[in-house]
Each structure stands twice: as structure tokens, then as C-alpha cells.
């Protein structure tokens, strides 16, 4: 396993890129620690696969440098980088048995048959295909084929890292949960460096110790699930993580007060905002309370989602969402209060810290 450093990596698919928008990856400068479990999370088209393929060597970045344990591998082939990669759709040999599909990457590297057998059996158990070992891969379901693909990624213990690109897309929901737990367990047991790409926040938050959120060709935040929830660095992270996402309201700052429409709230610190920057207040639906006193709000809809209710309302002329407990009362003349500790201020979409 290895530490992976991406030094000022940029990538454009077309020739002669001129501006930021010509780059699928605008600038990624980050280190994945040896043995870390990371998720790359972001919407379709934000550059996740591009980044993963640059790490594995399927793609060579147009700018920047890639290091494994401090050694420059930028020009090395996939083979030389010694990385296992699991793709969104199965990549297997249809004419081989399930067993031989898993044995292939090991035999290919000259591993002795006794070790091959031990590793293959271990892996077959892990992916729950032991009873299918002698079957040809051809007749299997998409689901089973993808499990073989996962197995091929997991069977080698000498790799520098294992990369997963939305590997559970074709797997049924229950099995998804089982496999995700298996991957997590494997990570704890063997300490592989794992990078797991997904557009699904639940998958990212349950798999990873650290979630790398990408948006529009760049990393917008790296953090633990709690950090992403409490202090989204970019309004995009606020929207994308959480269900419903963070409320973002146009605001203006005056010293340590923030004004939204006709309402003024006290912050207890003075955000430093550059002149002319678009200023917004972010607050998650979980930190707004409905009350008898507070700021006026008009409710448009209440959605019952089991243990909680989502109240859709209009506040200062803008739509907001409020999460209330299942048995929470909805007053006839509703008003709202914002938990002051949960208010984030944004300038041109980036969070302004309390530090100043
Ligand atoms: P993600 O995996 O997050 O969905 P990708 O890395 O596949 O995103 O794509 C990032 C951007 O690069 C997208 O705008 C996509 O259209 C573009 N792109 C991806 N692959 C190619 C390619 N082979 N040639 C040209 N553009 C590409
Ligand atoms: Mg992709």
C-alpha cells in the first residue's frame, strides 16, 4: 500500500485548453494517506472518473505530477503502478470459470498455486460466490459478474491501492449494503489504501473515513461526514449533502449582524466579506425550529417522512425547508428561530470562517 500525492494535477481532454472551462479537472492538489479509506463524491460529470483514471494510469494528466510514496510515477504505465481498479460495469473473462477469473491476476504475477488457491477461496467467500466457483462466468447475472469484478480487485494483497469507480451501480440494494460492509471490514482488516468513487452520499458517508467532495472539476471540501454536515465549505456541499440540503438565503452583513429580507440576526462574530461579493446565509433544515415567537414564516406544505416531518415554507420571500420531529407541533401562527451556532456565512459560495 502506498501514500498517493497529486501535485497540481490538471486535465483537459481537448487540445489547446484556454480557460478553466476547458479542463475536466481544473486543479487537484491533494495527498491520499497510506491505508486511508476515501470516497470521491460528486454529481455526474464533475471529474471523478477522470481523477481515478489519472491515479491508475489509464489516463495521463495534461499537467502536474503523481507520486506513490514520494516516487514519481507520472509517466509509468498502469501495470507498473500496481493498482487494482474496479469499474462501474463488470470486466471479466466470460469463457473462464469464476475461480479462474479470480486466479488470473495472481497467476499473471507468478504467485504459486497453493497461495492462489488460498487467496481465491478467501475472496470467493467474501463475495459470496463459493458455490459458483466452477461455473463459467458467461451465464451469470450482471450482479454476479460485478461481484467477480470486485473479487478481482480484492484478490491481490500486494497492490499500492484499490480504486473503485461506482462499483455497486448494477448490484441490487440489499447486496449493495452487504458488499459495502464487506469492503469496510476488509479495509479495517488489511489497511488497503482505498479510493471509492460514488455520486451517492449514503454510500460515501458509510464507506469512508474521509469524503472528498468534487464539483465542476475541483475538490470543494475534504472532511469527515460530520464536518461536511456542520460546516460545508461551499454552498454546493450544503445542497448536495443532507436530505433535504442546506437552506441558502441571500443576506447582507453589517458588522456582526446579518440581514435577510427584513430580519436581522446577531452572529457574535464579524465575517470579513470582500466588497461586491455575493453574500449568503446557510442553515440546515435540522437547525431551524418552528415556534410561537421568532421570525414570521408561511408554511406551504408538510411532508411526513416517518420519524420526521419536512415543512416547506416561505421565509423572507424565499423557499426554505425545516425538519421537525414526528410529533412536533405546527403552530397556527408559525414563526421560526435559527440556531445561532448552526449559521454559516458564504461569500461568492465559499464559507467565511469565524476566525476572521
Ligand atoms: P464523473 O466520473 O464525475 O461523472 P468524468 O470524469 O467522467 O466525470 O467527466 C468529467 C468531464 O470530462 C465531463 O464534462 C465529461 O463530459 C468529460 N469527459 C470525460 N471523458 C471524456 C473523454 N474521453 N473525452 C472528452 N471529454 C470527456
Ligand atoms: Mg464517472
Coordinates of C-alpha atoms and ligand atoms in Angstrom, one line a residue:
X1 CA 0.0 0.0 0.0
X2 CA 1.1 3.5 -0.7
X3 CA 0.6 7.1 0.0
X4 CA -0.6 8.9 -3.1
X5 CA 0.2 12.5 -3.8
X6 CA -1.5 14.5 -6.6
X7 CA 0.7 17.6 -7.2
X8 CA -1.2 20.4 -9.1
X9 CA -2.9 17.9 -11.4
X10 CA -4.9 19.4 -14.3
X11 CA -6.5 17.6 -17.1
X12 CA -8.1 18.7 -20.4
X13 CA -9.4 16.1 -22.9
X14 CA -9.3 18.5 -25.8
X15 CA -6.2 20.0 -27.4
X16 CA -5.2 23.6 -26.6
X17 CA -7.3 24.3 -23.5
X18 CA -7.6 28.0 -22.9
X19 CA -9.7 28.7 -19.9
X20 CA -10.9 26.8 -16.7
X21 CA -13.9 25.5 -18.5
X22 CA -11.8 23.6 -21.0
X23 CA -10.5 21.5 -18.1
X24 CA -12.3 18.3 -16.9
X25 CA -10.0 18.7 -13.8
X26 CA -9.2 22.3 -13.0
X27 CA -6.6 21.8 -10.3
X28 CA -6.3 19.0 -7.8
X29 CA -3.6 19.2 -5.2
X30 CA -4.1 16.6 -2.5
X31 CA -2.5 13.6 -0.7
X32 CA -4.2 10.3 0.0
X33 CA -2.7 8.8 3.1
X34 CA -1.3 5.3 3.1
X35 CA -4.1 3.0 4.4
X36 CA -6.8 5.6 4.2
X37 CA -10.4 4.9 3.1
X38 CA -11.6 7.7 0.9
X39 CA -14.7 8.5 -1.0
X40 CA -14.8 10.8 -4.0
X41 CA -18.3 12.2 -4.0
X42 CA -19.9 14.5 -6.6
X43 CA -22.5 14.7 -9.3
X44 CA -22.2 13.1 -12.7
X45 CA -19.6 14.9 -14.9
X46 CA -17.7 16.6 -12.0
X47 CA -14.4 14.7 -12.9
X48 CA -14.4 11.7 -10.5
X49 CA -13.6 9.1 -13.2
X50 CA -11.0 11.4 -14.7
X51 CA -9.3 11.7 -11.4
X52 CA -9.4 8.0 -10.7
X53 CA -8.0 7.1 -14.2
X54 CA -5.2 9.5 -13.6
X55 CA -4.3 7.7 -10.4
X56 CA -4.4 4.3 -12.1
X57 CA -2.6 5.4 -15.2
X58 CA -5.4 4.8 -17.7
X59 CA -5.1 8.5 -18.4
X60 CA -2.1 10.7 -18.3
X61 CA -2.8 14.2 -16.8
X62 CA -2.1 17.2 -19.0
X63 CA -0.3 18.9 -16.1
X64 CA 1.1 18.1 -12.8
X65 CA 2.8 15.2 -11.1
X66 CA 1.7 12.0 -9.4
X67 CA 3.7 10.4 -6.5
X68 CA 3.4 7.0 -4.9
X69 CA 5.3 7.0 -1.5
X70 CA 7.3 10.0 -2.8
X71 CA 8.3 8.3 -6.0
X72 CA 7.3 10.0 -9.3
X73 CA 5.0 7.7 -11.2
X74 CA 3.6 10.3 -13.6
X75 CA 5.0 8.6 -16.7
X76 CA 4.5 5.0 -15.6
X77 CA 2.0 2.6 -17.1
X78 CA -1.0 1.1 -15.2
X79 CA 0.9 -2.2 -14.9
X80 CA 4.0 -0.5 -13.4
X81 CA 1.9 1.4 -10.9
X82 CA 0.5 -1.8 -9.5
X83 CA -3.0 -0.6 -8.8
X84 CA -6.3 -2.6 -8.7
X85 CA -9.3 -0.9 -10.2
X86 CA -12.9 -1.9 -10.2
X87 CA -15.1 -0.3 -12.8
X88 CA -18.8 0.6 -12.8
X89 CA -19.6 -2.4 -15.2
X90 CA -18.1 -5.9 -15.0
X91 CA -14.8 -6.5 -16.6
X92 CA -14.3 -10.3 -16.6
X93 CA -13.4 -13.2 -18.9
X94 CA -16.7 -14.8 -19.9
X95 CA -15.2 -18.1 -21.1
X96 CA -13.3 -18.7 -17.8
X97 CA -14.8 -20.1 -14.6
X98 CA -15.5 -17.9 -11.7
X99 CA -12.5 -19.4 -9.9
X100 CA -10.1 -18.8 -12.8
X101 CA -11.3 -15.2 -13.2
X102 CA -10.1 -14.6 -9.7
X103 CA -7.0 -16.6 -10.0
X104 CA -6.0 -14.8 -13.2
X105 CA -4.5 -11.6 -11.7
X106 CA -2.4 -13.8 -9.3
X107 CA -1.2 -16.3 -11.8
X108 CA -0.3 -13.4 -14.1
X109 CA 2.1 -12.2 -11.4
X110 CA 3.6 -15.6 -10.9
X111 CA 2.0 -16.4 -7.5
X112 CA 2.4 -20.1 -6.6
X113 CA -0.7 -22.3 -7.0
X114 CA -1.1 -23.0 -3.2
X115 CA -1.2 -19.3 -2.5
X116 CA -3.5 -18.7 -5.5
X117 CA -5.9 -21.3 -4.1
X118 CA -5.9 -19.9 -0.6
X119 CA -6.5 -16.3 -1.8
X120 CA -9.1 -17.3 -4.4
X121 CA -11.1 -19.2 -1.8
X122 CA -10.9 -16.4 0.7
X123 CA -12.2 -14.0 -1.9
X124 CA -15.0 -16.3 -3.1
X125 CA -16.3 -16.3 0.5
X126 CA -16.1 -12.6 0.7
X127 CA -18.2 -12.0 -2.4
X128 CA -20.5 -14.9 -1.6
X129 CA -19.8 -16.9 -4.7
X130 CA -18.0 -20.0 -3.3
X131 CA -20.7 -22.4 -4.6
X132 CA -20.3 -20.9 -8.1
X133 CA -16.5 -21.4 -8.3
X134 CA -16.6 -24.0 -11.1
X135 CA -19.2 -22.3 -13.3
X136 CA -18.3 -20.4 -16.4
X137 CA -18.8 -16.7 -16.0
X138 CA -20.8 -16.4 -19.2
X139 CA -24.2 -17.5 -17.9
X140 CA -24.1 -15.4 -14.7
X141 CA -26.3 -12.4 -13.9
X142 CA -24.9 -8.8 -14.1
X143 CA -25.0 -8.7 -10.4
X144 CA -22.8 -11.8 -10.0
X145 CA -20.5 -10.7 -12.8
X146 CA -19.9 -7.4 -10.9
X147 CA -19.1 -9.4 -7.8
X148 CA -16.4 -11.2 -9.7
X149 CA -15.1 -7.9 -10.8
X150 CA -14.9 -6.7 -7.2
X151 CA -13.2 -10.0 -6.3
X152 CA -10.6 -9.5 -9.0
X153 CA -9.9 -6.1 -7.4
X154 CA -9.6 -7.5 -3.9
X155 CA -7.7 -10.8 -4.5
X156 CA -4.2 -9.3 -4.6
X157 CA -2.7 -8.1 -1.4
X158 CA 0.4 -6.5 -2.9
X159 CA -1.2 -3.6 -4.7
X160 CA -0.4 0.1 -4.0
X161 CA -4.1 1.0 -3.8
X162 CA -7.6 -0.3 -4.8
X163 CA -9.7 2.1 -6.8
X164 CA -13.5 1.7 -7.1
X165 CA -15.5 3.6 -9.7
X166 CA -19.2 3.4 -8.7
X167 CA -18.8 -0.4 -8.4
X168 CA -22.2 -1.1 -7.0
X169 CA -24.3 0.6 -9.7
X170 CA -25.6 -2.8 -11.1
X171 CA -25.9 -4.5 -7.7
X172 CA -29.3 -4.9 -6.1
X173 CA -30.0 -2.7 -3.0
X174 CA -29.7 -5.3 -0.3
X175 CA -26.5 -6.8 -1.8
X176 CA -25.1 -3.2 -2.1
X177 CA -25.4 -2.9 1.7
X178 CA -23.7 -6.3 2.3
X179 CA -20.8 -5.6 -0.1
X180 CA -20.2 -2.1 1.3
X181 CA -20.0 -3.5 4.8
X182 CA -17.6 -6.2 3.4
X183 CA -15.3 -3.5 1.9
X184 CA -15.3 -1.6 5.1
X185 CA -14.4 -4.7 7.0
X186 CA -11.6 -5.5 4.6
X187 CA -10.3 -2.1 4.9
X188 CA -10.1 -2.4 8.7
X189 CA -8.5 -5.8 8.5
X190 CA -5.9 -5.2 5.8
X191 CA -5.5 -1.4 5.8
X192 CA -5.6 -1.1 2.0
X193 CA -5.5 2.5 0.6
X194 CA -8.9 2.7 -0.9
X195 CA -10.5 5.4 -3.1
X196 CA -14.2 4.8 -3.7
X197 CA -16.0 6.9 -6.3
X198 CA -19.7 7.5 -6.0
X199 CA -22.4 10.1 -6.6
X200 CA -24.4 8.6 -3.7
X201 CA -23.9 10.4 -0.3
X202 CA -25.1 7.5 1.8
X203 CA -22.5 5.2 0.1
X204 CA -19.8 7.8 0.6
X205 CA -20.6 8.6 4.2
X206 CA -20.8 5.0 5.3
X207 CA -17.7 3.8 3.5
X208 CA -15.2 6.5 4.0
X209 CA -13.3 8.0 6.9
X210 CA -12.7 11.0 4.7
X211 CA -15.0 12.2 2.0
X212 CA -13.6 14.3 -0.9
X213 CA -16.4 16.3 -2.4
X214 CA -15.9 17.3 -6.0
X215 CA -17.8 19.9 -8.1
X216 CA -17.2 21.2 -11.5
X217 CA -13.6 19.8 -11.9
X218 CA -12.3 20.7 -8.5
X219 CA -12.3 19.5 -4.9
X220 CA -14.6 21.8 -2.9
X221 CA -14.2 20.1 0.5
X222 CA -12.4 17.2 2.2
X223 CA -13.8 16.2 5.6
X224 CA -15.4 13.7 7.9
X225 CA -19.1 13.2 7.4
X226 CA -19.7 15.4 10.5
X227 CA -17.6 18.3 9.1
X228 CA -19.4 18.2 5.8
X229 CA -22.7 18.3 7.6
X230 CA -21.9 21.0 10.1
X231 CA -19.5 23.3 8.1
X232 CA -20.0 23.0 4.4
X233 CA -17.1 24.9 2.9
X234 CA -19.0 25.6 -0.3
X235 CA -22.8 26.1 -0.8
X236 CA -22.7 23.2 -3.2
X237 CA -21.6 20.9 -0.3
X238 CA -24.5 22.3 1.7
X239 CA -27.0 21.4 -1.0
X240 CA -25.5 18.1 -2.0
X241 CA -25.1 16.6 1.4
X242 CA -28.1 16.2 3.6
X243 CA -31.7 15.5 2.7
X244 CA -33.1 18.0 2.2
X245 CA -30.0 20.0 1.7
X246 CA -29.0 23.2 3.4
X247 CA -31.1 26.3 3.1
X248 CA -29.1 29.1 1.4
X249 CA -30.6 32.6 1.6
X250 CA -29.4 35.9 0.2
X251 CA -28.1 38.0 3.0
X252 CA -26.1 41.2 3.8
X253 CA -23.6 41.7 6.6
X254 CA -23.4 44.7 8.8
X255 CA -20.6 44.3 11.4
X256 CA -21.6 41.2 13.4
X257 CA -25.2 41.3 12.2
X258 CA -26.7 39.5 9.2
X259 CA -29.8 40.8 7.4
X260 CA -32.1 38.5 5.5
X261 CA -35.1 40.5 3.9
X262 CA -36.5 42.5 6.8
X263 CA -35.0 40.2 9.5
X264 CA -31.8 40.9 11.4
X265 CA -29.8 38.2 13.3
X266 CA -26.8 38.6 15.6
X267 CA -23.8 36.4 14.7
X268 CA -21.4 37.0 17.6
X269 CA -18.5 37.5 15.2
X270 CA -17.8 39.7 12.3
X271 CA -17.5 37.9 8.9
X272 CA -14.9 39.6 6.6
X273 CA -16.5 39.8 3.2
X274 CA -14.9 41.4 0.2
X275 CA -16.7 44.4 -1.3
X276 CA -19.1 43.3 -4.0
X277 CA -19.1 39.6 -3.1
X278 CA -22.4 37.7 -3.2
X279 CA -23.3 37.1 0.4
X280 CA -25.5 34.3 1.6
X281 CA -26.6 32.7 4.9
X282 CA -26.7 28.9 5.1
X283 CA -28.6 26.9 7.7
X284 CA -29.6 23.3 7.6
X285 CA -33.3 22.4 7.9
X286 CA -32.5 20.5 11.1
X287 CA -31.4 23.7 12.9
X288 CA -34.5 25.8 12.2
X289 CA -37.2 25.5 14.8
X290 CA -40.9 26.3 14.5
X291 CA -42.0 28.3 17.4
X292 CA -44.7 30.8 18.6
X293 CA -42.2 33.6 18.7
X294 CA -39.4 34.4 16.3
X295 CA -39.5 35.5 12.7
X296 CA -42.6 35.1 10.6
X297 CA -42.8 32.3 8.1
X298 CA -45.6 31.0 5.9
X299 CA -46.0 27.2 5.5
X300 CA -46.8 25.8 2.1
X301 CA -46.6 22.1 2.7
X302 CA -45.8 19.4 5.3
X303 CA -44.3 16.1 4.2
X304 CA -44.4 13.2 6.6
X305 CA -41.2 11.1 6.2
X306 CA -41.6 8.7 9.1
X307 CA -39.7 9.8 12.1
X308 CA -39.7 13.4 11.0
X309 CA -41.7 15.9 9.1
X310 CA -40.3 18.2 6.4
X311 CA -42.0 21.6 6.5
X312 CA -41.8 23.6 3.3
X313 CA -42.2 27.2 3.9
X314 CA -41.5 30.7 2.7
X315 CA -39.2 32.9 4.7
X316 CA -38.3 36.5 3.7
X317 CA -39.7 35.8 0.3
X318 CA -37.6 32.6 -0.3
X319 CA -38.5 28.9 0.0
X320 CA -37.0 27.1 2.9
X321 CA -37.2 23.6 4.4
X322 CA -37.5 22.9 8.1
X323 CA -37.1 19.4 9.7
X324 CA -39.4 18.9 12.7
X325 CA -39.9 15.8 14.9
X326 CA -42.8 13.5 14.0
X327 CA -44.8 14.7 17.0
X328 CA -43.6 18.3 16.6
X329 CA -46.4 20.9 16.8
X330 CA -47.1 23.2 13.9
X331 CA -48.4 26.5 15.4
X332 CA -51.3 28.3 13.8
X333 CA -49.3 31.5 13.5
X334 CA -45.9 29.9 12.8
X335 CA -42.6 31.6 13.4
X336 CA -39.0 30.4 13.1
X337 CA -35.8 30.6 15.1
X338 CA -32.3 29.7 13.7
X339 CA -29.8 28.0 16.0
X340 CA -27.1 30.7 16.0
X341 CA -24.3 28.1 16.2
X342 CA -25.5 26.4 13.0
X343 CA -25.5 29.5 10.8
X344 CA -22.8 29.6 8.1
X345 CA -22.0 32.7 6.1
X346 CA -20.9 32.4 2.4
X347 CA -19.1 34.9 0.2
X348 CA -19.3 34.0 -3.5
X349 CA -20.3 30.5 -2.5
X350 CA -17.3 29.9 -0.1
X351 CA -17.7 29.7 3.6
X352 CA -16.3 32.6 5.7
X353 CA -14.7 31.2 8.9
X354 CA -15.4 32.7 12.3
X355 CA -11.7 33.2 12.8
X356 CA -12.0 36.4 10.7
Ligands
LIG1 P1 -17.7 11.8 -13.5 O1 -17.0 10.5 -13.3 O2 -17.7 12.6 -12.2 O3 -19.1 11.6 -13.9 P2 -15.9 12.3 -15.7 O4 -14.6 12.3 -15.1 O5 -16.3 11.1 -16.4 O6 -17.0 12.7 -14.6 O7 -16.1 13.6 -16.7 C1 -15.6 14.9 -16.4 C2 -15.8 15.8 -17.6 O8 -15.0 15.3 -18.6 C3 -17.2 15.7 -18.2 O9 -17.5 17.0 -18.6 C4 -17.1 14.8 -19.3 O10 -18.1 15.1 -20.3 C5 -15.7 15.0 -19.8 N1 -15.1 13.8 -20.4 C6 -15.0 12.6 -19.8 N2 -14.4 11.7 -20.5 C7 -14.1 12.3 -21.7 C8 -13.5 11.9 -22.9 N3 -13.0 10.7 -23.1 N4 -13.3 12.9 -23.9 C9 -13.8 14.1 -23.7 N5 -14.4 14.5 -22.6 C10 -14.6 13.7 -21.6
LIG2 MG1 -17.7 8.5 -13.6

